[in-house]
Amino acid sequence: MATTDDGTRTTFLREVKSAVTPHASLLVLGVLGLMIAFITSYTGAFHHPRPADVPFGVVAPAQAGGKPVDTLDRLPGSPLDPRALPSEQAARRQLADRTIDGALLVDPHGSTDRLLVAGGGGASLAQAVELVVRSAEKAEHRTVRTVDVTPAALGDSRSLSSFYLVVGWCVGGYLCAAILAISAGARPSNGHRAVIRLAALALFAIAAGLAGAIIVGPVLGALPGTFFGLWGLGALVVFAVGATTLACQALLGIIGIGLAILLIVVLGNPSAGGAYPYPMLPPFWRALGPALPPGAGTWAARSLAYFRGNAVTGPLLVLSAWAVGGTLITLALSIFRKKGETSS
């Protein structure tokens, strides 16, 4: 009877080892780590959104001196970063350039001022700025009337369509790259295969950019702005994310897919300024977001949709850097690995 028990136990252990290999166990632990990082990143970014040092303009009459700016600058928690502007035209110009996120126009002859916001740049930020300014004005026994100079489109609920569009492009980019790589081994075996995969990725990126632009534009009417601009942006976002994923896989094999997810999904999405624009995020995510593809893509998409393409140079350079860097790393690792195998 004991022998039967021992034999059964031995058989069971063999089945366990066969079903869950050490390699699979390590991958499962990696998935657990990604899950924990996902929860930590999203909760950390979104659990307590509040405005901090929001770039803000103040147009006040000469007799007011610098009092309105000083008053807003001394608000508890420093929600605004106010600066004096010479005129309403200057305020509207800086809103259009995305230099500031709001402006207060002080009425020299009455007690009702105007607050200019740009809802297309993020509804949550515009609303947060309005709450802060209303509270500050009430303390000064004044009232404020809000004017949205760049409202979101009717089909763009809370100005989130740009964010969802870019998230979709990012998902397409890393899934396409993952499929191209794992279809014949996670690491490109030579430079020719790497070039072919990058070319296939480029074709997919063009198609994906076009599909996204059609859906949010002619089909749903979710985003205004230039159709071809969004198409080009989408192609760049998809290729940048895909090339980064291929580079991660060339470097680490199948584990590289996890690294790409960590960069794009776990760190990139919550810091992208989608649900909550940068001034409402904690410092870590606020600093990280503009340097990652989801953040650069979301900013550029909103600029193309609502701000006539202003302030897109920086984000486009960021996306180009990821695209070029991923391409060079993928090619370099593939070529050098093949040379090493040949010499050995």
PDB file of N, CA and C in Angstrom, residues 69-149:
ATOM      1  N   VAL A  69      -2.357  88.255  -9.561  1.00  0.00           N
ATOM      2  CA  VAL A  69      -1.365  87.193  -9.748  1.00  0.00           C
ATOM      3  C   VAL A  69      -0.870  86.695  -8.399  1.00  0.00           C
ATOM      4  N   ASP A  70      -0.561  87.610  -7.496  1.00  0.00           N
ATOM      5  CA  ASP A  70      -0.078  87.219  -6.167  1.00  0.00           C
ATOM      6  C   ASP A  70      -1.120  86.411  -5.413  1.00  0.00           C
ATOM      7  N   THR A  71      -2.387  86.812  -5.529  1.00  0.00           N
ATOM      8  CA  THR A  71      -3.455  86.096  -4.835  1.00  0.00           C
ATOM      9  C   THR A  71      -3.552  84.657  -5.320  1.00  0.00           C
ATOM     10  N   LEU A  72      -3.530  84.463  -6.620  1.00  0.00           N
ATOM     11  CA  LEU A  72      -3.622  83.107  -7.177  1.00  0.00           C
ATOM     12  C   LEU A  72      -2.362  82.300  -6.897  1.00  0.00           C
ATOM     13  N   ASP A  73      -1.232  82.975  -6.848  1.00  0.00           N
ATOM     14  CA  ASP A  73       0.029  82.277  -6.605  1.00  0.00           C
ATOM     15  C   ASP A  73       0.135  81.767  -5.176  1.00  0.00           C
ATOM     16  N   ARG A  74      -0.602  82.400  -4.251  1.00  0.00           N
ATOM     17  CA  ARG A  74      -0.512  82.007  -2.845  1.00  0.00           C
ATOM     18  C   ARG A  74      -1.605  81.024  -2.427  1.00  0.00           C
ATOM     19  N   LEU A  75      -2.364  80.501  -3.380  1.00  0.00           N
ATOM     20  CA  LEU A  75      -3.416  79.550  -3.029  1.00  0.00           C
ATOM     21  C   LEU A  75      -2.822  78.292  -2.406  1.00  0.00           C
ATOM     22  N   PRO A  76      -3.475  77.712  -1.406  1.00  0.00           N
ATOM     23  CA  PRO A  76      -2.956  76.499  -0.755  1.00  0.00           C
ATOM     24  C   PRO A  76      -2.783  75.349  -1.742  1.00  0.00           C
ATOM     25  N   GLY A  77      -1.653  74.669  -1.647  1.00  0.00           N
ATOM     26  CA  GLY A  77      -1.375  73.552  -2.535  1.00  0.00           C
ATOM     27  C   GLY A  77      -0.838  73.934  -3.886  1.00  0.00           C
ATOM     28  N   SER A  78      -0.705  75.241  -4.148  1.00  0.00           N
ATOM     29  CA  SER A  78      -0.173  75.752  -5.412  1.00  0.00           C
ATOM     30  C   SER A  78      -0.839  75.109  -6.629  1.00  0.00           C
ATOM     31  N   PRO A  79      -2.176  75.237  -6.745  1.00  0.00           N
ATOM     32  CA  PRO A  79      -2.842  74.625  -7.903  1.00  0.00           C
ATOM     33  C   PRO A  79      -2.534  75.326  -9.219  1.00  0.00           C
ATOM     34  N   LEU A  80      -2.196  76.626  -9.153  1.00  0.00           N
ATOM     35  CA  LEU A  80      -1.945  77.396 -10.369  1.00  0.00           C
ATOM     36  C   LEU A  80      -0.535  77.962 -10.385  1.00  0.00           C
ATOM     37  N   ASP A  81      -0.032  78.141 -11.597  1.00  0.00           N
ATOM     38  CA  ASP A  81       1.245  78.822 -11.807  1.00  0.00           C
ATOM     39  C   ASP A  81       0.942  80.076 -12.616  1.00  0.00           C
ATOM     40  N   PRO A  82       0.460  81.153 -11.951  1.00  0.00           N
ATOM     41  CA  PRO A  82      -0.040  82.322 -12.684  1.00  0.00           C
ATOM     42  C   PRO A  82       1.078  83.228 -13.192  1.00  0.00           C
ATOM     43  N   ARG A  83       0.827  83.862 -14.303  1.00  0.00           N
ATOM     44  CA  ARG A  83       1.735  84.860 -14.838  1.00  0.00           C
ATOM     45  C   ARG A  83       0.888  85.953 -15.497  1.00  0.00           C
ATOM     46  N   ALA A  84       1.359  87.209 -15.386  1.00  0.00           N
ATOM     47  CA  ALA A  84       0.632  88.349 -15.943  1.00  0.00           C
ATOM     48  C   ALA A  84       0.758  88.364 -17.460  1.00  0.00           C
ATOM     49  N   LEU A  85      -0.352  88.662 -18.129  1.00  0.00           N
ATOM     50  CA  LEU A  85      -0.377  88.788 -19.577  1.00  0.00           C
ATOM     51  C   LEU A  85      -0.906  90.170 -19.945  1.00  0.00           C
ATOM     52  N   PRO A  86      -0.453  90.722 -21.083  1.00  0.00           N
ATOM     53  CA  PRO A  86      -0.808  92.113 -21.397  1.00  0.00           C
ATOM     54  C   PRO A  86      -2.224  92.315 -21.903  1.00  0.00           C
ATOM     55  N   SER A  87      -2.855  91.270 -22.486  1.00  0.00           N
ATOM     56  CA  SER A  87      -4.152  91.487 -23.110  1.00  0.00           C
ATOM     57  C   SER A  87      -4.906  90.179 -23.274  1.00  0.00           C
ATOM     58  N   GLU A  88      -6.192  90.316 -23.584  1.00  0.00           N
ATOM     59  CA  GLU A  88      -6.999  89.131 -23.863  1.00  0.00           C
ATOM     60  C   GLU A  88      -6.483  88.402 -25.093  1.00  0.00           C
ATOM     61  N   GLN A  89      -6.032  89.163 -26.086  1.00  0.00           N
ATOM     62  CA  GLN A  89      -5.500  88.536 -27.295  1.00  0.00           C
ATOM     63  C   GLN A  89      -4.286  87.662 -26.975  1.00  0.00           C
ATOM     64  N   ALA A  90      -3.423  88.164 -26.084  1.00  0.00           N
ATOM     65  CA  ALA A  90      -2.251  87.380 -25.690  1.00  0.00           C
ATOM     66  C   ALA A  90      -2.681  86.113 -24.961  1.00  0.00           C
ATOM     67  N   ALA A  91      -3.704  86.225 -24.130  1.00  0.00           N
ATOM     68  CA  ALA A  91      -4.197  85.058 -23.402  1.00  0.00           C
ATOM     69  C   ALA A  91      -4.760  84.016 -24.359  1.00  0.00           C
ATOM     70  N   ARG A  92      -5.572  84.460 -25.309  1.00  0.00           N
ATOM     71  CA  ARG A  92      -6.143  83.521 -26.271  1.00  0.00           C
ATOM     72  C   ARG A  92      -5.051  82.890 -27.140  1.00  0.00           C
ATOM     73  N   ARG A  93      -4.039  83.661 -27.483  1.00  0.00           N
ATOM     74  CA  ARG A  93      -2.948  83.129 -28.292  1.00  0.00           C
ATOM     75  C   ARG A  93      -2.181  82.043 -27.527  1.00  0.00           C
ATOM     76  N   GLN A  94      -1.914  82.277 -26.251  1.00  0.00           N
ATOM     77  CA  GLN A  94      -1.180  81.282 -25.479  1.00  0.00           C
ATOM     78  C   GLN A  94      -2.029  80.047 -25.189  1.00  0.00           C
ATOM     79  N   LEU A  95      -3.333  80.218 -25.062  1.00  0.00           N
ATOM     80  CA  LEU A  95      -4.210  79.052 -24.951  1.00  0.00           C
ATOM     81  C   LEU A  95      -4.163  78.227 -26.230  1.00  0.00           C
ATOM     82  N   ALA A  96      -4.196  78.914 -27.368  1.00  0.00           N
ATOM     83  CA  ALA A  96      -4.135  78.214 -28.651  1.00  0.00           C
ATOM     84  C   ALA A  96      -2.794  77.534 -28.862  1.00  0.00           C
ATOM     85  N   ASP A  97      -1.731  78.126 -28.329  1.00  0.00           N
ATOM     86  CA  ASP A  97      -0.392  77.542 -28.447  1.00  0.00           C
ATOM     87  C   ASP A  97      -0.126  76.465 -27.402  1.00  0.00           C
ATOM     88  N   ARG A  98      -1.069  76.270 -26.484  1.00  0.00           N
ATOM     89  CA  ARG A  98      -0.955  75.298 -25.376  1.00  0.00           C
ATOM     90  C   ARG A  98       0.159  75.678 -24.411  1.00  0.00           C
ATOM     91  N   THR A  99       0.454  76.985 -24.340  1.00  0.00           N
ATOM     92  CA  THR A  99       1.432  77.474 -23.368  1.00  0.00           C
ATOM     93  C   THR A  99       0.805  77.577 -21.995  1.00  0.00           C
ATOM     94  N   ILE A 100      -0.477  77.946 -21.935  1.00  0.00           N
ATOM     95  CA  ILE A 100      -1.218  78.013 -20.686  1.00  0.00           C
ATOM     96  C   ILE A 100      -2.479  77.173 -20.829  1.00  0.00           C
ATOM     97  N   ASP A 101      -3.090  76.837 -19.676  1.00  0.00           N
ATOM     98  CA  ASP A 101      -4.304  76.015 -19.673  1.00  0.00           C
ATOM     99  C   ASP A 101      -5.525  76.787 -19.195  1.00  0.00           C
ATOM    100  N   GLY A 102      -5.374  78.076 -18.967  1.00  0.00           N
ATOM    101  CA  GLY A 102      -6.495  78.902 -18.539  1.00  0.00           C
ATOM    102  C   GLY A 102      -6.032  80.330 -18.380  1.00  0.00           C
ATOM    103  N   ALA A 103      -6.993  81.251 -18.368  1.00  0.00           N
ATOM    104  CA  ALA A 103      -6.646  82.660 -18.195  1.00  0.00           C
ATOM    105  C   ALA A 103      -7.814  83.390 -17.549  1.00  0.00           C
ATOM    106  N   LEU A 104      -7.494  84.255 -16.608  1.00  0.00           N
ATOM    107  CA  LEU A 104      -8.495  85.077 -15.932  1.00  0.00           C
ATOM    108  C   LEU A 104      -8.418  86.500 -16.461  1.00  0.00           C
ATOM    109  N   LEU A 105      -9.553  87.002 -16.942  1.00  0.00           N
ATOM    110  CA  LEU A 105      -9.632  88.379 -17.438  1.00  0.00           C
ATOM    111  C   LEU A 105     -10.377  89.204 -16.394  1.00  0.00           C
ATOM    112  N   VAL A 106      -9.647  90.031 -15.681  1.00  0.00           N
ATOM    113  CA  VAL A 106     -10.221  90.813 -14.587  1.00  0.00           C
ATOM    114  C   VAL A 106     -10.936  92.036 -15.152  1.00  0.00           C
ATOM    115  N   ASP A 107     -12.198  92.199 -14.765  1.00  0.00           N
ATOM    116  CA  ASP A 107     -13.005  93.331 -15.222  1.00  0.00           C
ATOM    117  C   ASP A 107     -12.684  94.558 -14.368  1.00  0.00           C
ATOM    118  N   PRO A 108     -12.149  95.636 -14.966  1.00  0.00           N
ATOM    119  CA  PRO A 108     -11.789  96.811 -14.165  1.00  0.00           C
ATOM    120  C   PRO A 108     -13.002  97.630 -13.721  1.00  0.00           C
ATOM    121  N   HIS A 109     -14.158  97.375 -14.302  1.00  0.00           N
ATOM    122  CA  HIS A 109     -15.328  98.207 -14.009  1.00  0.00           C
ATOM    123  C   HIS A 109     -16.430  97.459 -13.260  1.00  0.00           C
ATOM    124  N   GLY A 110     -16.254  96.209 -12.996  1.00  0.00           N
ATOM    125  CA  GLY A 110     -17.284  95.431 -12.310  1.00  0.00           C
ATOM    126  C   GLY A 110     -16.686  94.340 -11.451  1.00  0.00           C
ATOM    127  N   SER A 111     -17.554  93.485 -10.936  1.00  0.00           N
ATOM    128  CA  SER A 111     -17.103  92.422 -10.032  1.00  0.00           C
ATOM    129  C   SER A 111     -17.215  91.035 -10.658  1.00  0.00           C
ATOM    130  N   THR A 112     -17.542  90.981 -11.944  1.00  0.00           N
ATOM    131  CA  THR A 112     -17.640  89.690 -12.643  1.00  0.00           C
ATOM    132  C   THR A 112     -16.514  89.579 -13.662  1.00  0.00           C
ATOM    133  N   ASP A 113     -15.617  88.652 -13.433  1.00  0.00           N
ATOM    134  CA  ASP A 113     -14.485  88.432 -14.334  1.00  0.00           C
ATOM    135  C   ASP A 113     -14.797  87.281 -15.289  1.00  0.00           C
ATOM    136  N   ARG A 114     -13.949  87.100 -16.291  1.00  0.00           N
ATOM    137  CA  ARG A 114     -14.099  86.000 -17.240  1.00  0.00           C
ATOM    138  C   ARG A 114     -12.935  85.028 -17.094  1.00  0.00           C
ATOM    139  N   LEU A 115     -13.258  83.752 -17.157  1.00  0.00           N
ATOM    140  CA  LEU A 115     -12.246  82.701 -17.126  1.00  0.00           C
ATOM    141  C   LEU A 115     -12.244  81.997 -18.472  1.00  0.00           C
ATOM    142  N   LEU A 116     -11.100  82.030 -19.155  1.00  0.00           N
ATOM    143  CA  LEU A 116     -10.957  81.339 -20.430  1.00  0.00           C
ATOM    144  C   LEU A 116     -10.319  79.977 -20.204  1.00  0.00           C
ATOM    145  N   VAL A 117     -10.933  78.932 -20.732  1.00  0.00           N
ATOM    146  CA  VAL A 117     -10.371  77.588 -20.644  1.00  0.00           C
ATOM    147  C   VAL A 117     -10.399  76.955 -22.029  1.00  0.00           C
ATOM    148  N   ALA A 118      -9.712  75.818 -22.167  1.00  0.00           N
ATOM    149  CA  ALA A 118      -9.674  75.083 -23.436  1.00  0.00           C
ATOM    150  C   ALA A 118     -10.081  73.646 -23.157  1.00  0.00           C
ATOM    151  N   GLY A 119     -11.381  73.375 -23.239  1.00  0.00           N
ATOM    152  CA  GLY A 119     -11.884  72.046 -22.922  1.00  0.00           C
ATOM    153  C   GLY A 119     -11.348  70.962 -23.822  1.00  0.00           C
ATOM    154  N   GLY A 120     -10.971  71.301 -25.059  1.00  0.00           N
ATOM    155  CA  GLY A 120     -10.412  70.297 -25.954  1.00  0.00           C
ATOM    156  C   GLY A 120      -9.105  69.721 -25.477  1.00  0.00           C
ATOM    157  N   GLY A 121      -8.404  70.449 -24.608  1.00  0.00           N
ATOM    158  CA  GLY A 121      -7.149  69.954 -24.062  1.00  0.00           C
ATOM    159  C   GLY A 121      -7.324  69.047 -22.868  1.00  0.00           C
ATOM    160  N   GLY A 122      -8.561  68.846 -22.427  1.00  0.00           N
ATOM    161  CA  GLY A 122      -8.841  67.978 -21.286  1.00  0.00           C
ATOM    162  C   GLY A 122      -9.950  68.550 -20.428  1.00  0.00           C
ATOM    163  N   ALA A 123     -11.109  67.904 -20.450  1.00  0.00           N
ATOM    164  CA  ALA A 123     -12.258  68.426 -19.714  1.00  0.00           C
ATOM    165  C   ALA A 123     -12.011  68.438 -18.218  1.00  0.00           C
ATOM    166  N   SER A 124     -11.354  67.417 -17.705  1.00  0.00           N
ATOM    167  CA  SER A 124     -11.123  67.343 -16.255  1.00  0.00           C
ATOM    168  C   SER A 124     -10.238  68.488 -15.780  1.00  0.00           C
ATOM    169  N   LEU A 125      -9.257  68.869 -16.582  1.00  0.00           N
ATOM    170  CA  LEU A 125      -8.389  69.983 -16.204  1.00  0.00           C
ATOM    171  C   LEU A 125      -9.144  71.303 -16.267  1.00  0.00           C
ATOM    172  N   ALA A 126      -9.936  71.501 -17.315  1.00  0.00           N
ATOM    173  CA  ALA A 126     -10.705  72.739 -17.430  1.00  0.00           C
ATOM    174  C   ALA A 126     -11.666  72.895 -16.253  1.00  0.00           C
ATOM    175  N   GLN A 127     -12.296  71.809 -15.847  1.00  0.00           N
ATOM    176  CA  GLN A 127     -13.229  71.861 -14.725  1.00  0.00           C
ATOM    177  C   GLN A 127     -12.495  72.108 -13.412  1.00  0.00           C
ATOM    178  N   ALA A 128     -11.332  71.498 -13.251  1.00  0.00           N
ATOM    179  CA  ALA A 128     -10.565  71.700 -12.023  1.00  0.00           C
ATOM    180  C   ALA A 128     -10.099  73.145 -11.902  1.00  0.00           C
ATOM    181  N   VAL A 129      -9.633  73.720 -13.006  1.00  0.00           N
ATOM    182  CA  VAL A 129      -9.211  75.119 -12.999  1.00  0.00           C
ATOM    183  C   VAL A 129     -10.389  76.025 -12.663  1.00  0.00           C
ATOM    184  N   GLU A 130     -11.545  75.717 -13.224  1.00  0.00           N
ATOM    185  CA  GLU A 130     -12.738  76.526 -12.937  1.00  0.00           C
ATOM    186  C   GLU A 130     -13.089  76.495 -11.452  1.00  0.00           C
ATOM    187  N   LEU A 131     -13.016  75.320 -10.828  1.00  0.00           N
ATOM    188  CA  LEU A 131     -13.328  75.216  -9.403  1.00  0.00           C
ATOM    189  C   LEU A 131     -12.350  76.033  -8.565  1.00  0.00           C
ATOM    190  N   VAL A 132     -11.067  75.964  -8.908  1.00  0.00           N
ATOM    191  CA  VAL A 132     -10.054  76.705  -8.153  1.00  0.00           C
ATOM    192  C   VAL A 132     -10.285  78.207  -8.279  1.00  0.00           C
ATOM    193  N   VAL A 133     -10.508  78.667  -9.502  1.00  0.00           N
ATOM    194  CA  VAL A 133     -10.675  80.102  -9.722  1.00  0.00           C
ATOM    195  C   VAL A 133     -11.967  80.604  -9.087  1.00  0.00           C
ATOM    196  N   ARG A 134     -13.038  79.842  -9.185  1.00  0.00           N
ATOM    197  CA  ARG A 134     -14.293  80.263  -8.554  1.00  0.00           C
ATOM    198  C   ARG A 134     -14.126  80.424  -7.051  1.00  0.00           C
ATOM    199  N   SER A 135     -13.425  79.503  -6.440  1.00  0.00           N
ATOM    200  CA  SER A 135     -13.196  79.588  -5.003  1.00  0.00           C
ATOM    201  C   SER A 135     -12.356  80.805  -4.646  1.00  0.00           C
ATOM    202  N   ALA A 136     -11.308  81.045  -5.444  1.00  0.00           N
ATOM    203  CA  ALA A 136     -10.449  82.201  -5.180  1.00  0.00           C
ATOM    204  C   ALA A 136     -11.208  83.512  -5.396  1.00  0.00           C
ATOM    205  N   GLU A 137     -12.036  83.584  -6.421  1.00  0.00           N
ATOM    206  CA  GLU A 137     -12.819  84.780  -6.696  1.00  0.00           C
ATOM    207  C   GLU A 137     -13.856  85.031  -5.587  1.00  0.00           C
ATOM    208  N   LYS A 138     -14.452  83.961  -5.098  1.00  0.00           N
ATOM    209  CA  LYS A 138     -15.439  84.103  -4.031  1.00  0.00           C
ATOM    210  C   LYS A 138     -14.807  84.700  -2.789  1.00  0.00           C
ATOM    211  N   ALA A 139     -13.568  84.276  -2.506  1.00  0.00           N
ATOM    212  CA  ALA A 139     -12.867  84.823  -1.341  1.00  0.00           C
ATOM    213  C   ALA A 139     -12.597  86.313  -1.494  1.00  0.00           C
ATOM    214  N   GLU A 140     -12.528  86.791  -2.737  1.00  0.00           N
ATOM    215  CA  GLU A 140     -12.305  88.209  -3.006  1.00  0.00           C
ATOM    216  C   GLU A 140     -13.622  88.954  -3.256  1.00  0.00           C
ATOM    217  N   HIS A 141     -14.742  88.252  -3.014  1.00  0.00           N
ATOM    218  CA  HIS A 141     -16.078  88.826  -3.206  1.00  0.00           C
ATOM    219  C   HIS A 141     -16.325  89.209  -4.665  1.00  0.00           C
ATOM    220  N   ARG A 142     -15.837  88.334  -5.553  1.00  0.00           N
ATOM    221  CA  ARG A 142     -16.044  88.528  -6.982  1.00  0.00           C
ATOM    222  C   ARG A 142     -16.656  87.250  -7.555  1.00  0.00           C
ATOM    223  N   THR A 143     -17.211  87.349  -8.744  1.00  0.00           N
ATOM    224  CA  THR A 143     -17.749  86.189  -9.443  1.00  0.00           C
ATOM    225  C   THR A 143     -17.010  86.022 -10.763  1.00  0.00           C
ATOM    226  N   VAL A 144     -17.216  84.873 -11.387  1.00  0.00           N
ATOM    227  CA  VAL A 144     -16.494  84.587 -12.627  1.00  0.00           C
ATOM    228  C   VAL A 144     -17.427  83.897 -13.614  1.00  0.00           C
ATOM    229  N   ARG A 145     -17.276  84.204 -14.880  1.00  0.00           N
ATOM    230  CA  ARG A 145     -18.028  83.557 -15.955  1.00  0.00           C
ATOM    231  C   ARG A 145     -17.045  82.805 -16.840  1.00  0.00           C
ATOM    232  N   THR A 146     -17.282  81.526 -17.023  1.00  0.00           N
ATOM    233  CA  THR A 146     -16.353  80.678 -17.768  1.00  0.00           C
ATOM    234  C   THR A 146     -16.678  80.670 -19.252  1.00  0.00           C
ATOM    235  N   VAL A 147     -15.636  80.815 -20.072  1.00  0.00           N
ATOM    236  CA  VAL A 147     -15.770  80.779 -21.525  1.00  0.00           C
ATOM    237  C   VAL A 147     -14.812  79.717 -22.062  1.00  0.00           C
ATOM    238  N   ASP A 148     -15.363  78.693 -22.689  1.00  0.00           N
ATOM    239  CA  ASP A 148     -14.535  77.642 -23.274  1.00  0.00           C
ATOM    240  C   ASP A 148     -14.177  78.064 -24.700  1.00  0.00           C
ATOM    241  N   VAL A 149     -12.934  78.484 -24.894  1.00  0.00           N
ATOM    242  CA  VAL A 149     -12.523  78.999 -26.206  1.00  0.00           C
ATOM    243  C   VAL A 149     -12.181  77.876 -27.181  1.00  0.00           C
TER     244      VAL A 149
END
